[in-house]
Tab-separated table of N, CA and C in Angstrom:
chain	number	residue	atom	x	y	z
D	1	MET	N	0.823	-1.189	0.000
D	1	MET	CA	0.000	0.000	0.000
D	1	MET	C	0.868	1.254	0.000
D	2	GLU	N	1.914	1.285	0.827
D	2	GLU	CA	2.744	2.481	0.933
D	2	GLU	C	3.371	2.850	-0.412
D	3	GLU	N	3.876	1.859	-1.135
D	3	GLU	CA	4.497	2.147	-2.432
D	3	GLU	C	3.463	2.622	-3.455
D	4	GLU	N	2.243	2.078	-3.387
D	4	GLU	CA	1.178	2.534	-4.300
D	4	GLU	C	0.827	3.995	-4.037
D	5	VAL	N	0.759	4.381	-2.775
D	5	VAL	CA	0.446	5.766	-2.420
D	5	VAL	C	1.595	6.685	-2.833
D	6	LYS	N	2.834	6.255	-2.591
D	6	LYS	CA	3.984	7.053	-3.021
D	6	LYS	C	4.028	7.192	-4.542
D	7	ALA	N	3.488	6.214	-5.251
D	7	ALA	CA	3.435	6.294	-6.718
D	7	ALA	C	2.524	7.440	-7.170
D	8	VAL	N	1.516	7.774	-6.374
D	8	VAL	CA	0.659	8.927	-6.694
D	8	VAL	C	1.485	10.203	-6.623
D	9	LEU	N	2.336	10.300	-5.617
D	9	LEU	CA	3.211	11.471	-5.495
D	9	LEU	C	4.164	11.541	-6.686
D	10	GLU	N	4.708	10.420	-7.109
D	10	GLU	CA	5.596	10.413	-8.275
D	10	GLU	C	4.840	10.816	-9.540
D	11	ALA	N	3.610	10.352	-9.686
D	11	ALA	CA	2.795	10.746	-10.848
D	11	ALA	C	2.488	12.240	-10.808
D	12	TYR	N	2.264	12.776	-9.609
D	12	TYR	CA	2.053	14.219	-9.426
D	12	TYR	C	3.290	14.982	-9.896
D	13	ARG	N	4.452	14.573	-9.419
D	13	ARG	CA	5.709	15.230	-9.793
D	13	ARG	C	5.908	15.215	-11.307
D	14	GLN	N	5.639	14.065	-11.931
D	14	GLN	CA	5.834	13.922	-13.373
D	14	GLN	C	4.833	14.768	-14.153
D	15	ALA	N	3.581	14.801	-13.719
D	15	ALA	CA	2.560	15.611	-14.408
D	15	ALA	C	2.901	17.095	-14.345
D	16	VAL	N	3.391	17.547	-13.192
D	16	VAL	CA	3.788	18.950	-13.065
D	16	VAL	C	4.968	19.227	-13.989
D	17	TRP	N	5.971	18.357	-13.975
D	17	TRP	CA	7.141	18.536	-14.844
D	17	TRP	C	6.726	18.625	-16.312
D	18	ASN	N	5.777	17.783	-16.711
D	18	ASN	CA	5.311	17.749	-18.101
D	18	ASN	C	4.287	18.831	-18.427
D	19	ARG	N	3.900	19.617	-17.415
D	19	ARG	CA	2.857	20.645	-17.575
D	19	ARG	C	1.575	20.020	-18.134
D	20	ASP	N	1.252	18.828	-17.638
D	20	ASP	CA	0.127	18.041	-18.132
D	20	ASP	C	-1.039	18.127	-17.135
D	21	ALA	N	-1.909	19.098	-17.360
D	21	ALA	CA	-3.037	19.318	-16.445
D	21	ALA	C	-3.958	18.099	-16.395
D	22	ALA	N	-4.210	17.467	-17.532
D	22	ALA	CA	-5.106	16.302	-17.555
D	22	ALA	C	-4.545	15.166	-16.703
D	23	ALA	N	-3.243	14.895	-16.822
D	23	ALA	CA	-2.628	13.828	-16.027
D	23	ALA	C	-2.652	14.180	-14.543
D	24	LEU	N	-2.425	15.442	-14.222
D	24	LEU	CA	-2.463	15.867	-12.818
D	24	LEU	C	-3.872	15.718	-12.252
D	25	LEU	N	-4.853	16.189	-12.983
D	25	LEU	CA	-6.235	16.129	-12.493
D	25	LEU	C	-6.746	14.695	-12.381
D	26	ALA	N	-6.212	13.782	-13.171
D	26	ALA	CA	-6.616	12.374	-13.097
D	26	ALA	C	-6.236	11.740	-11.764
D	27	LEU	N	-5.356	12.380	-11.006
D	27	LEU	CA	-4.941	11.859	-9.698
D	27	LEU	C	-5.944	12.195	-8.603
D	28	TYR	N	-6.906	13.054	-8.907
D	28	TYR	CA	-7.861	13.556	-7.917
D	28	TYR	C	-9.226	12.900	-8.090
D	29	ALA	N	-9.882	12.608	-6.967
D	29	ALA	CA	-11.261	12.121	-6.990
D	29	ALA	C	-12.176	13.235	-7.498
D	30	GLU	N	-13.268	12.854	-8.092
D	30	GLU	CA	-14.246	13.825	-8.607
D	30	GLU	C	-14.710	14.776	-7.503
D	31	ASP	N	-14.901	14.237	-6.286
D	31	ASP	CA	-15.414	15.033	-5.168
D	31	ASP	C	-14.297	15.520	-4.230
D	32	VAL	N	-13.084	15.668	-4.752
D	32	VAL	CA	-11.955	16.143	-3.957
D	32	VAL	C	-12.262	17.514	-3.348
D	33	VAL	N	-11.717	17.754	-2.178
D	33	VAL	CA	-11.734	19.085	-1.563
D	33	VAL	C	-10.277	19.511	-1.457
D	34	VAL	N	-9.966	20.703	-1.984
D	34	VAL	CA	-8.586	21.196	-1.982
D	34	VAL	C	-8.518	22.488	-1.184
D	35	PHE	N	-7.633	22.484	-0.187
D	35	PHE	CA	-7.308	23.683	0.573
D	35	PHE	C	-5.907	24.083	0.130
D	36	ASP	N	-5.835	25.015	-0.807
D	36	ASP	CA	-4.576	25.399	-1.419
D	36	ASP	C	-3.946	26.571	-0.680
D	37	THR	N	-2.636	26.665	-0.740
D	37	THR	CA	-1.921	27.769	-0.104
D	37	THR	C	-2.233	29.099	-0.773
D	38	TRP	N	-2.467	29.097	-2.075
D	38	TRP	CA	-2.557	30.328	-2.859
D	38	TRP	C	-3.976	30.782	-3.114
D	39	ASP	N	-4.212	32.034	-2.946
D	39	ASP	CA	-5.336	32.804	-3.463
D	39	ASP	C	-6.723	32.381	-2.976
D	40	THR	N	-7.232	31.268	-3.411
D	40	THR	CA	-8.604	30.862	-3.118
D	40	THR	C	-8.658	30.017	-1.848
D	41	TRP	N	-9.651	30.293	-1.019
D	41	TRP	CA	-9.779	29.626	0.278
D	41	TRP	C	-9.883	28.113	0.140
D	42	SER	N	-10.742	27.636	-0.790
D	42	SER	CA	-10.878	26.200	-1.013
D	42	SER	C	-11.546	25.936	-2.351
D	43	TYR	N	-11.370	24.710	-2.824
D	43	TYR	CA	-11.998	24.237	-4.062
D	43	TYR	C	-12.859	23.036	-3.690
D	44	PRO	N	-14.160	23.054	-4.003
D	44	PRO	CA	-15.065	22.015	-3.513
D	44	PRO	C	-15.082	20.717	-4.322
D	45	ASP	N	-14.424	20.690	-5.493
D	45	ASP	CA	-14.427	19.487	-6.317
D	45	ASP	C	-13.376	19.612	-7.419
D	46	ARG	N	-13.216	18.527	-8.178
D	46	ARG	CA	-12.195	18.502	-9.226
D	46	ARG	C	-12.479	19.522	-10.318
D	47	ALA	N	-13.724	19.747	-10.645
D	47	ALA	CA	-14.064	20.731	-11.684
D	47	ALA	C	-13.591	22.129	-11.287
D	48	ALA	N	-13.803	22.507	-10.042
D	48	ALA	CA	-13.340	23.817	-9.576
D	48	ALA	C	-11.811	23.854	-9.515
D	49	TRP	N	-11.183	22.778	-9.088
D	49	TRP	CA	-9.733	22.692	-8.991
D	49	TRP	C	-9.091	22.761	-10.382
D	50	ARG	N	-9.790	22.237	-11.378
D	50	ARG	CA	-9.293	22.222	-12.750
D	50	ARG	C	-8.887	23.620	-13.217
D	51	GLN	N	-9.691	24.622	-12.922
D	51	GLN	CA	-9.390	25.984	-13.367
D	51	GLN	C	-8.051	26.459	-12.813
D	52	SER	N	-7.792	26.198	-11.556
D	52	SER	CA	-6.537	26.615	-10.940
D	52	SER	C	-5.353	25.854	-11.529
D	53	VAL	N	-5.489	24.555	-11.690
D	53	VAL	CA	-4.418	23.719	-12.235
D	53	VAL	C	-4.093	24.137	-13.665
D	54	GLU	N	-5.121	24.324	-14.479
D	54	GLU	CA	-4.886	24.712	-15.872
D	54	GLU	C	-4.258	26.102	-15.972
D	55	ALA	N	-4.664	27.032	-15.122
D	55	ALA	CA	-4.069	28.371	-15.129
D	55	ALA	C	-2.603	28.299	-14.715
D	56	TRP	N	-2.293	27.496	-13.688
D	56	TRP	CA	-0.914	27.369	-13.223
D	56	TRP	C	-0.033	26.765	-14.309
D	57	LEU	N	-0.375	25.559	-14.751
D	57	LEU	CA	0.487	24.869	-15.706
D	57	LEU	C	0.491	25.555	-17.069
D	58	GLY	N	-0.640	26.114	-17.466
D	58	GLY	CA	-0.722	26.821	-18.743
D	58	GLY	C	0.034	28.138	-18.746
D	59	GLY	N	0.243	28.715	-17.573
D	59	GLY	CA	0.944	29.988	-17.474
D	59	GLY	C	2.455	29.863	-17.371
D	60	LEU	N	2.979	28.657	-17.435
D	60	LEU	CA	4.422	28.459	-17.275
D	60	LEU	C	5.211	28.771	-18.541
D	61	ASN	N	4.548	28.874	-19.683
D	61	ASN	CA	5.224	29.111	-20.965
D	61	ASN	C	6.288	28.050	-21.191
D	62	ASP	N	7.560	28.437	-21.314
D	62	ASP	CA	8.609	27.450	-21.554
D	62	ASP	C	9.310	27.006	-20.271
D	63	GLU	N	8.875	27.489	-19.131
D	63	GLU	CA	9.443	27.053	-17.853
D	63	GLU	C	8.979	25.643	-17.529
D	64	ARG	N	9.758	24.966	-16.720
D	64	ARG	CA	9.375	23.678	-16.139
D	64	ARG	C	9.427	23.833	-14.631
D	65	VAL	N	8.603	23.060	-13.945
D	65	VAL	CA	8.635	23.072	-12.485
D	65	VAL	C	9.035	21.688	-12.000
D	66	GLN	N	10.141	21.674	-11.282
D	66	GLN	CA	10.629	20.442	-10.672
D	66	GLN	C	10.073	20.384	-9.255
D	67	VAL	N	9.398	19.296	-8.932
D	67	VAL	CA	8.856	19.095	-7.588
D	67	VAL	C	9.701	18.029	-6.904
D	68	THR	N	10.234	18.374	-5.743
D	68	THR	CA	10.949	17.387	-4.935
D	68	THR	C	10.236	17.259	-3.598
D	69	ALA	N	10.316	16.081	-3.025
D	69	ALA	CA	9.612	15.792	-1.769
D	69	ALA	C	10.602	15.323	-0.714
D	70	GLU	N	10.394	15.780	0.509
D	70	GLU	CA	11.191	15.356	1.658
D	70	GLU	C	10.247	14.922	2.769
D	71	ALA	N	10.769	14.085	3.649
D	71	ALA	CA	10.038	13.633	4.839
D	71	ALA	C	8.659	13.085	4.482
D	72	VAL	N	8.604	12.259	3.447
D	72	VAL	CA	7.333	11.670	3.010
D	72	VAL	C	6.919	10.604	4.014
D	73	ARG	N	5.667	10.708	4.471
D	73	ARG	CA	5.104	9.737	5.414
D	73	ARG	C	3.774	9.254	4.871
D	74	VAL	N	3.545	7.958	4.954
D	74	VAL	CA	2.283	7.359	4.538
D	74	VAL	C	1.708	6.605	5.724
D	75	VAL	N	0.412	6.797	5.978
D	75	VAL	CA	-0.277	6.086	7.051
D	75	VAL	C	-1.584	5.525	6.502
D	76	GLY	N	-2.129	4.546	7.194
D	76	GLY	CA	-3.424	4.000	6.813
D	76	GLY	C	-3.289	2.672	6.102
D	77	GLY	N	-4.344	2.336	5.379
D	77	GLY	CA	-4.382	1.089	4.651
D	77	GLY	C	-5.814	0.759	4.293
D	78	GLY	N	-6.002	-0.380	3.685
D	78	GLY	CA	-7.346	-0.746	3.244
D	78	GLY	C	-7.792	0.153	2.107
D	79	GLU	N	-8.865	0.892	2.337
D	79	GLU	CA	-9.423	1.761	1.298
D	79	GLU	C	-9.096	3.240	1.496
D	80	ALA	N	-8.334	3.578	2.544
D	80	ALA	CA	-7.998	4.982	2.824
D	80	ALA	C	-6.569	5.076	3.346
D	81	ALA	N	-5.900	6.165	2.953
D	81	ALA	CA	-4.521	6.385	3.389
D	81	ALA	C	-4.266	7.885	3.468
D	82	GLY	N	-3.234	8.237	4.198
D	82	GLY	CA	-2.806	9.625	4.263
D	82	GLY	C	-1.351	9.726	3.862
D	83	LEU	N	-0.992	10.854	3.281
D	83	LEU	CA	0.390	11.127	2.914
D	83	LEU	C	0.706	12.545	3.350
D	84	SER	N	1.879	12.736	3.933
D	84	SER	CA	2.344	14.088	4.236
D	84	SER	C	3.782	14.209	3.760
D	85	ALA	N	4.162	15.429	3.403
D	85	ALA	CA	5.515	15.675	2.897
D	85	ALA	C	5.791	17.164	2.887
D	86	PHE	N	7.054	17.498	2.771
D	86	PHE	CA	7.481	18.856	2.464
D	86	PHE	C	7.819	18.857	0.977
D	87	LEU	N	7.183	19.732	0.218
D	87	LEU	CA	7.450	19.809	-1.219
D	87	LEU	C	8.216	21.074	-1.550
D	88	THR	N	9.150	20.956	-2.476
D	88	THR	CA	9.852	22.102	-3.023
D	88	THR	C	9.499	22.198	-4.497
D	89	TYR	N	9.031	23.369	-4.904
D	89	TYR	CA	8.697	23.655	-6.300
D	89	TYR	C	9.783	24.588	-6.828
D	90	THR	N	10.534	24.135	-7.835
D	90	THR	CA	11.617	24.930	-8.409
D	90	THR	C	11.331	25.171	-9.885
D	91	ALA	N	11.174	26.438	-10.246
D	91	ALA	CA	10.959	26.811	-11.648
D	91	ALA	C	12.316	26.863	-12.336
D	92	LEU	N	12.390	26.223	-13.507
D	92	LEU	CA	13.635	26.144	-14.267
D	92	LEU	C	13.435	26.674	-15.682
D	93	THR	N	14.472	27.298	-16.219
D	93	THR	CA	14.461	27.720	-17.623
D	93	THR	C	14.600	26.475	-18.496
D	94	PRO	N	14.360	26.602	-19.817
D	94	PRO	CA	14.567	25.448	-20.706
D	94	PRO	C	16.002	24.906	-20.640
D	95	GLU	N	16.950	25.773	-20.273
D	95	GLU	CA	18.345	25.352	-20.146
D	95	GLU	C	18.653	24.736	-18.783
D	96	GLY	N	17.694	24.776	-17.871
D	96	GLY	CA	17.875	24.165	-16.555
D	96	GLY	C	18.320	25.119	-15.461
D	97	ALA	N	18.369	26.420	-15.751
D	97	ALA	CA	18.755	27.392	-14.721
D	97	ALA	C	17.576	27.643	-13.775
D	98	LYS	N	17.893	27.748	-12.496
D	98	LYS	CA	16.870	27.989	-11.476
D	98	LYS	C	16.379	29.433	-11.548
D	99	LEU	N	15.061	29.602	-11.645
D	99	LEU	CA	14.445	30.926	-11.655
D	99	LEU	C	13.973	31.339	-10.262
D	100	ARG	N	13.299	30.436	-9.577
D	100	ARG	CA	12.763	30.702	-8.244
D	100	ARG	C	12.381	29.354	-7.625
D	101	SER	N	12.154	29.394	-6.327
D	101	SER	CA	11.825	28.168	-5.623
D	101	SER	C	10.993	28.511	-4.398
D	102	MET	N	10.129	27.601	-4.025
D	102	MET	CA	9.359	27.753	-2.790
D	102	MET	C	9.073	26.373	-2.223
D	103	GLN	N	8.818	26.342	-0.934
D	103	GLN	CA	8.471	25.093	-0.267
D	103	GLN	C	7.111	25.244	0.390
D	104	ASN	N	6.416	24.114	0.505
D	104	ASN	CA	5.200	24.108	1.308
D	104	ASN	C	4.999	22.748	1.938
D	105	ARG	N	4.016	22.701	2.822
D	105	ARG	CA	3.664	21.469	3.507
D	105	ARG	C	2.466	20.873	2.783
D	106	LEU	N	2.498	19.574	2.575
D	106	LEU	CA	1.435	18.881	1.856
D	106	LEU	C	0.850	17.788	2.732
D	107	SER	N	-0.484	17.725	2.769
D	107	SER	CA	-1.195	16.592	3.370
D	107	SER	C	-2.242	16.131	2.375
D	108	TRP	N	-2.258	14.842	2.117
D	108	TRP	CA	-3.273	14.232	1.254
D	108	TRP	C	-4.033	13.178	2.041
D	109	GLN	N	-5.315	13.123	1.805
D	109	GLN	CA	-6.124	11.970	2.171
D	109	GLN	C	-6.455	11.297	0.847
D	110	LEU	N	-6.151	10.012	0.755
D	110	LEU	CA	-6.379	9.269	-0.476
D	110	LEU	C	-7.383	8.154	-0.225
D	111	VAL	N	-8.144	7.830	-1.254
D	111	VAL	CA	-9.099	6.741	-1.186
D	111	VAL	C	-8.885	5.832	-2.391
D	112	LYS	N	-9.162	4.562	-2.201
D	112	LYS	CA	-9.056	3.609	-3.295
D	112	LYS	C	-10.420	3.538	-3.973
D	113	ARG	N	-10.453	4.017	-5.216
D	113	ARG	CA	-11.713	4.095	-5.971
D	113	ARG	C	-11.450	3.837	-7.443
D	114	GLU	N	-12.546	3.730	-8.163
D	114	GLU	CA	-12.434	3.650	-9.612
D	114	GLU	C	-12.022	5.021	-10.129
D	115	GLY	N	-10.933	5.056	-10.875
D	115	GLY	CA	-10.411	6.317	-11.391
D	115	GLY	C	-10.989	6.679	-12.741
D	116	PRO	N	-10.524	7.803	-13.296
D	116	PRO	CA	-11.026	8.279	-14.585
D	116	PRO	C	-10.854	7.281	-15.724
D	117	GLN	N	-9.862	6.405	-15.656
D	117	GLN	CA	-9.660	5.399	-16.707
D	117	GLN	C	-10.432	4.107	-16.440
D	118	GLY	N	-11.284	4.101	-15.408
D	118	GLY	CA	-12.093	2.933	-15.107
D	118	GLY	C	-11.385	1.869	-14.282
D	119	LYS	N	-10.144	2.095	-13.881
D	119	LYS	CA	-9.394	1.151	-13.064
D	119	LYS	C	-9.387	1.621	-11.620
D	120	THR	N	-9.348	0.673	-10.678
D	120	THR	CA	-9.247	1.028	-9.272
D	120	THR	C	-7.856	1.594	-9.009
D	121	ALA	N	-7.832	2.731	-8.351
D	121	ALA	CA	-6.563	3.419	-8.095
D	121	ALA	C	-6.683	4.247	-6.826
D	122	TRP	N	-5.547	4.625	-6.286
D	122	TRP	CA	-5.526	5.579	-5.182
D	122	TRP	C	-5.750	6.961	-5.769
D	123	LEU	N	-6.766	7.654	-5.269
D	123	LEU	CA	-7.093	9.002	-5.721
D	123	LEU	C	-7.042	9.965	-4.538
D	124	ILE	N	-6.647	11.187	-4.809
D	124	ILE	CA	-6.580	12.213	-3.780
D	124	ILE	C	-7.999	12.697	-3.500
D	125	ALA	N	-8.470	12.498	-2.272
D	125	ALA	CA	-9.818	12.908	-1.879
D	125	ALA	C	-9.806	14.250	-1.152
D	126	GLN	N	-8.661	14.571	-0.551
D	126	GLN	CA	-8.503	15.879	0.095
D	126	GLN	C	-7.035	16.258	0.015
D	127	GLU	N	-6.794	17.525	-0.316
D	127	GLU	CA	-5.430	18.055	-0.357
D	127	GLU	C	-5.383	19.321	0.474
D	128	HIS	N	-4.343	19.415	1.275
D	128	HIS	CA	-4.148	20.621	2.073
D	128	HIS	C	-2.683	21.018	1.944
D	129	THR	N	-2.432	22.219	1.438
D	129	THR	CA	-1.073	22.747	1.397
D	129	THR	C	-1.030	23.997	2.255
D	130	SER	N	0.129	24.235	2.856
D	130	SER	CA	0.249	25.397	3.727
D	130	SER	C	1.705	25.788	3.881
D	131	VAL	N	1.893	26.967	4.409
D	131	VAL	CA	3.204	27.457	4.842
D	131	VAL	C	3.003	28.097	6.203
D	132	PRO	N	4.030	28.080	7.054
D	132	PRO	CA	3.894	28.781	8.330
D	132	PRO	C	3.831	30.296	8.095
D	133	ILE	N	3.119	30.984	8.947
D	133	ILE	CA	2.975	32.435	8.862
D	133	ILE	C	3.752	33.072	10.013
D	134	ALA	N	4.601	34.049	9.675
D	134	ALA	CA	5.357	34.766	10.704
D	134	ALA	C	4.401	35.669	11.474
D	135	PRO	N	4.302	35.535	12.786
D	135	PRO	CA	3.333	36.325	13.550
D	135	PRO	C	3.596	37.831	13.511
D	136	GLU	N	4.855	38.221	13.440
D	136	GLU	CA	5.164	39.658	13.476
D	136	GLU	C	4.849	40.372	12.161
D	137	SER	N	4.950	39.673	11.021
D	137	SER	CA	4.731	40.327	9.727
D	137	SER	C	3.539	39.773	8.960
D	138	LEU	N	2.998	38.651	9.431
D	138	LEU	CA	1.907	37.949	8.742
D	138	LEU	C	2.274	37.561	7.308
D	139	THR	N	3.559	37.269	7.079
D	139	THR	CA	4.011	36.789	5.775
D	139	THR	C	4.348	35.310	5.884
D	140	GLY	N	4.209	34.615	4.771
D	140	GLY	CA	4.483	33.187	4.754
D	140	GLY	C	5.960	32.879	4.644
D	141	HIS	N	6.383	31.816	5.336
D	141	HIS	CA	7.743	31.291	5.198
D	141	HIS	C	7.716	30.322	4.018
D	142	LEU	N	8.372	30.676	2.922
D	142	LEU	CA	8.361	29.849	1.725
D	142	LEU	C	9.591	28.960	1.619
D	143	SER	N	10.369	28.888	2.706
D	143	SER	CA	11.550	28.035	2.745
D	143	SER	C	11.722	27.494	4.154
D	144	ARG	N	11.925	26.199	4.270
D	144	ARG	CA	12.186	25.597	5.581
D	144	ARG	C	13.511	26.065	6.139
D	145	GLU	N	14.462	26.383	5.287
D	145	GLU	CA	15.778	26.829	5.736
D	145	GLU	C	15.690	28.148	6.494
D	146	SER	N	14.692	28.966	6.177
D	146	SER	CA	14.548	30.245	6.870
D	146	SER	C	13.876	30.076	8.224
D	147	ASP	N	13.487	28.866	8.545
D	147	ASP	CA	12.749	28.602	9.780
D	147	ASP	C	13.432	27.501	10.592
D	148	MET	N	14.760	27.479	10.591
D	148	MET	CA	15.479	26.375	11.200
D	148	MET	C	15.645	26.488	12.720
D	149	ASP	N	15.132	27.547	13.340
D	149	ASP	CA	15.274	27.670	14.778
D	149	ASP	C	14.237	26.844	15.533
D	150	GLY	N	13.254	26.304	14.856
D	150	GLY	CA	12.246	25.478	15.507
D	150	GLY	C	12.404	24.024	15.112
D	151	PRO	N	11.652	23.114	15.727
D	151	PRO	CA	11.741	21.699	15.374
D	151	PRO	C	11.195	21.461	13.970
D	152	THR	N	11.760	20.514	13.273
D	152	THR	CA	11.300	20.181	11.931
D	152	THR	C	11.434	18.683	11.711
D	153	LEU	N	10.622	18.152	10.862
D	153	LEU	CA	10.624	16.731	10.539
D	153	LEU	C	11.608	16.486	9.423
D	154	ARG	N	12.514	15.567	9.601
D	154	ARG	CA	13.507	15.209	8.576
D	154	ARG	C	13.339	13.749	8.217
D	155	GLU	N	13.736	13.403	7.006
D	155	GLU	CA	13.704	12.001	6.591
D	155	GLU	C	14.786	11.221	7.305
């Protein structure tokens, strides 16, 4: 089960790298609820999430986004599982030069259901991404390295 759930994360990373909105959205259940770090408070289903995903990946032009994961944890089993990780999103030029980077915290609740291709698969039923907020400035910490004075989960 753990390797199957981690395979969803690998498919996520690959879909983002390929700027493939359809492949990314296929990882989500139809009735997914997404609590995203950016802009909108929440997305109540895959159709609503689609607009955000397509705008993000479609707006990259010739950039690629490399997603790396640290401290990946999988819990659960049977028909439901959870995954948590620290993700780093790094925008790269076509030549591979780093443009910018940010990190966030990811939590997924996954369920084993019939997927868009008609096969039983692990699908993301809830996604929550976040960053810590500095109390003095109310700005987000977009890098774990800038927050190393507190406890942190390492692999």
